[in-house]
Amino acid sequence: KVYTDYFFDEPAFNTHDGGYVPLEEAKVPQQPLNVPPLLKPDKETATDTYYTVVAQTGETQFLPGAKTKTWGYNNSVLGQTIVFEKGKHIHVTLKNELPELTTFHWHGLNVIGPYVDGGCHAPVYPGKSSQIDFTLDQPAATVWLHAHPCPETAAQVYHGLAAMVLVKDEVEAKLPFPRNWGIDDIPLILQDRRFHENNQWDYRADYDPDGVQGPTALINGTVNPYFDVTTQRLRLRILDGANRREWRLHFSDDLAFTQIGSDGGIMPAPVKLTKLMLTCAERAEVIVDFSQYKPGDEVTLYSDDVPLVRFRVHQFATDETQLPEHLVDIADPTVTPGLPVRKVVMSGMDEEVMIDGKKFAMQRIDARQKVGDVQYWDITNTNTMNGGMVHPFHMHGTQFTVISRNGHEPYPNEHGYKDTVGVNPGETVRIKVKFDLPGLYMYHCHIIEHEDGGMMAQILAYTAADPNPSYKLMDMDTM
Ligand code: C2O
Ligand code: CU
Ligand code: CU
């Protein structure tokens, strides 16, 4: 079966927003797609890996003429790609060479909150560094690193502070997937920006409380990219790294592709699609098979009707690999008896956005859940004004599973682990949540301006041994 729709509610697509900024095809020559290189460890032993991640300022040539002032991780913009191996002890030095405070948030990693997780309570001041250590116990996945100082997350991500992070494990390594980085395994970090005079970005000038958008698509920081296809199968690790934009992806000729992964890892079964919509912060891993094309052909990836990437087909060796019908097992723990369903309500738009009728407060703990307990959470989006909008609900510190949408089956590509789920207006999405590690974790809408605007809350995952841990929490004055 091949699915041919975007699943989400069409009247809620961002194209209907009053402030929608349509993408425009950039009028610059095609350029080779930038593939952020893999970050070299400082040191590696059989059991431990050491990295240094530097948040730095820089200048990037996106367009002919002036370079753009940007921020990045070990790079002028975005970042080098960081690889973590499951089970290894990871040590990361976080260095802040920016002129302001930042934090390093590992979106999608199951690490202890709030400091290692890198949300707003883990500041690294300008000119300073800090050190984190963790051991990952989660399946192979495509996750990411981004800045998260509240309420400056949106501005810092817009400046370029976002990088892809790959978790590797032995289960994924045995599956017949392409995995030659930059050749047949490539990232597609999807973002949009507006270039002002002298090719500069101007976050404040473009500010919109419902999310900043720009007319120019940037893919891994490349305007109008092409990619040379030299293998029959290509694995794309797609990340919606935009502040607000939804991407409705499809290829020329309605070429079908196979989704193999979602936010938290490989899906239990591959799903064939011709269309794929991603909301902010969501990831999808897909395999595209070019067998029906010959050298000289070009296959275009679009969002709505705007070309994003042109895949130039070259000679490739025949590849007859068949994907198994079953890829990985997804844990399905039973809900802990006696726990009520937790209700979370996302409401409003613009400056009115809230969770459970409240704005985020850094020093307020909104909810508690015991480590190891399994609880249903019902996430409701009450924002139905003028068709409403899809709010991408994100949780730190865990990967959840999607149980239902308004009591119906989740979308066919939502059977794997997720950390972000798009909730349609008037809809309640039931998810199953379990924390494996204690800590304080944020949950919020991932339209980043909504999160900065207060559509965010935090939960304490506690243990019986330490039911009331105390954390040093930031407040707005110390930021
Ligand atoms: Cu992408 Cu609070 O996170
Ligand atoms: Cu996160
Ligand atoms: Cu929102």
mmCIF file of N, CA and C in Angstrom, residues 2 98 164 174-175 237 247 272 276 303 328 342 353 359 379 392 438 442 473:
data_model
loop_
_atom_site.group_PDB
_atom_site.id
_atom_site.type_symbol
_atom_site.label_atom_id
_atom_site.label_comp_id
_atom_site.label_asym_id
_atom_site.label_seq_id
_atom_site.Cartn_x
_atom_site.Cartn_y
_atom_site.Cartn_z
ATOM 1 N N VAL A 2 0.486 2.186 -0.861
ATOM 2 C CA VAL A 2 1.197 3.472 -0.893
ATOM 3 C C VAL A 2 0.237 4.571 -0.434
ATOM 4 N N LEU A 98 29.802 32.843 21.940
ATOM 5 C CA LEU A 98 28.864 33.857 21.460
ATOM 6 C C LEU A 98 28.902 35.059 22.399
ATOM 7 N N MET A 164 22.545 18.417 13.439
ATOM 8 C CA MET A 164 21.983 17.072 13.483
ATOM 9 C C MET A 164 22.865 16.177 14.339
ATOM 10 N N LYS A 174 22.464 -3.572 11.551
ATOM 11 C CA LYS A 174 22.242 -4.831 10.837
ATOM 12 C C LYS A 174 21.149 -4.724 9.777
ATOM 13 N N LEU A 175 20.445 -3.609 9.763
ATOM 14 C CA LEU A 175 19.352 -3.460 8.791
ATOM 15 C C LEU A 175 19.919 -3.023 7.441
ATOM 16 N N ARG A 237 17.744 11.836 5.906
ATOM 17 C CA ARG A 237 17.354 12.085 7.304
ATOM 18 C C ARG A 237 16.822 13.512 7.345
ATOM 19 N N TRP A 247 6.474 21.499 6.363
ATOM 20 C CA TRP A 247 6.956 21.107 5.032
ATOM 21 C C TRP A 247 6.052 20.002 4.525
ATOM 22 N N LYS A 272 5.198 3.103 2.907
ATOM 23 C CA LYS A 272 5.387 3.715 1.578
ATOM 24 C C LYS A 272 4.464 4.907 1.410
ATOM 25 N N LEU A 276 4.591 13.577 2.448
ATOM 26 C CA LEU A 276 4.996 13.539 3.846
ATOM 27 C C LEU A 276 4.977 14.955 4.397
ATOM 28 N N SER A 303 8.359 21.209 -1.613
ATOM 29 C CA SER A 303 7.431 21.428 -0.504
ATOM 30 C C SER A 303 6.295 22.241 -1.093
ATOM 31 N N VAL A 328 12.098 -3.117 13.440
ATOM 32 C CA VAL A 328 12.542 -3.171 14.845
ATOM 33 C C VAL A 328 11.338 -3.400 15.756
ATOM 34 N N ARG A 342 -3.355 11.974 32.040
ATOM 35 C CA ARG A 342 -2.943 13.372 32.238
ATOM 36 C C ARG A 342 -3.462 14.208 31.074
ATOM 37 N N VAL A 353 -0.814 32.364 23.439
ATOM 38 C CA VAL A 353 -0.577 30.917 23.549
ATOM 39 C C VAL A 353 -0.293 30.498 24.989
ATOM 40 N N LYS A 359 0.904 30.573 31.257
ATOM 41 C CA LYS A 359 2.151 30.840 30.547
ATOM 42 C C LYS A 359 3.284 30.141 31.288
ATOM 43 N N ILE A 379 -3.237 15.093 24.783
ATOM 44 C CA ILE A 379 -2.809 16.431 24.382
ATOM 45 C C ILE A 379 -3.888 17.025 23.483
ATOM 46 N N PRO A 392 2.823 21.581 17.096
ATOM 47 C CA PRO A 392 3.690 20.407 17.308
ATOM 48 C C PRO A 392 4.062 20.278 18.787
ATOM 49 N N PRO A 438 15.435 10.310 36.043
ATOM 50 C CA PRO A 438 14.870 11.398 36.840
ATOM 51 C C PRO A 438 15.341 12.743 36.307
ATOM 52 N N MET A 442 11.104 19.855 30.158
ATOM 53 C CA MET A 442 10.114 20.781 29.595
ATOM 54 C C MET A 442 9.264 20.051 28.567
ATOM 55 N N LEU A 473 17.023 26.483 39.562
ATOM 56 C CA LEU A 473 16.259 26.857 38.378
ATOM 57 C C LEU A 473 16.509 28.316 38.028
#
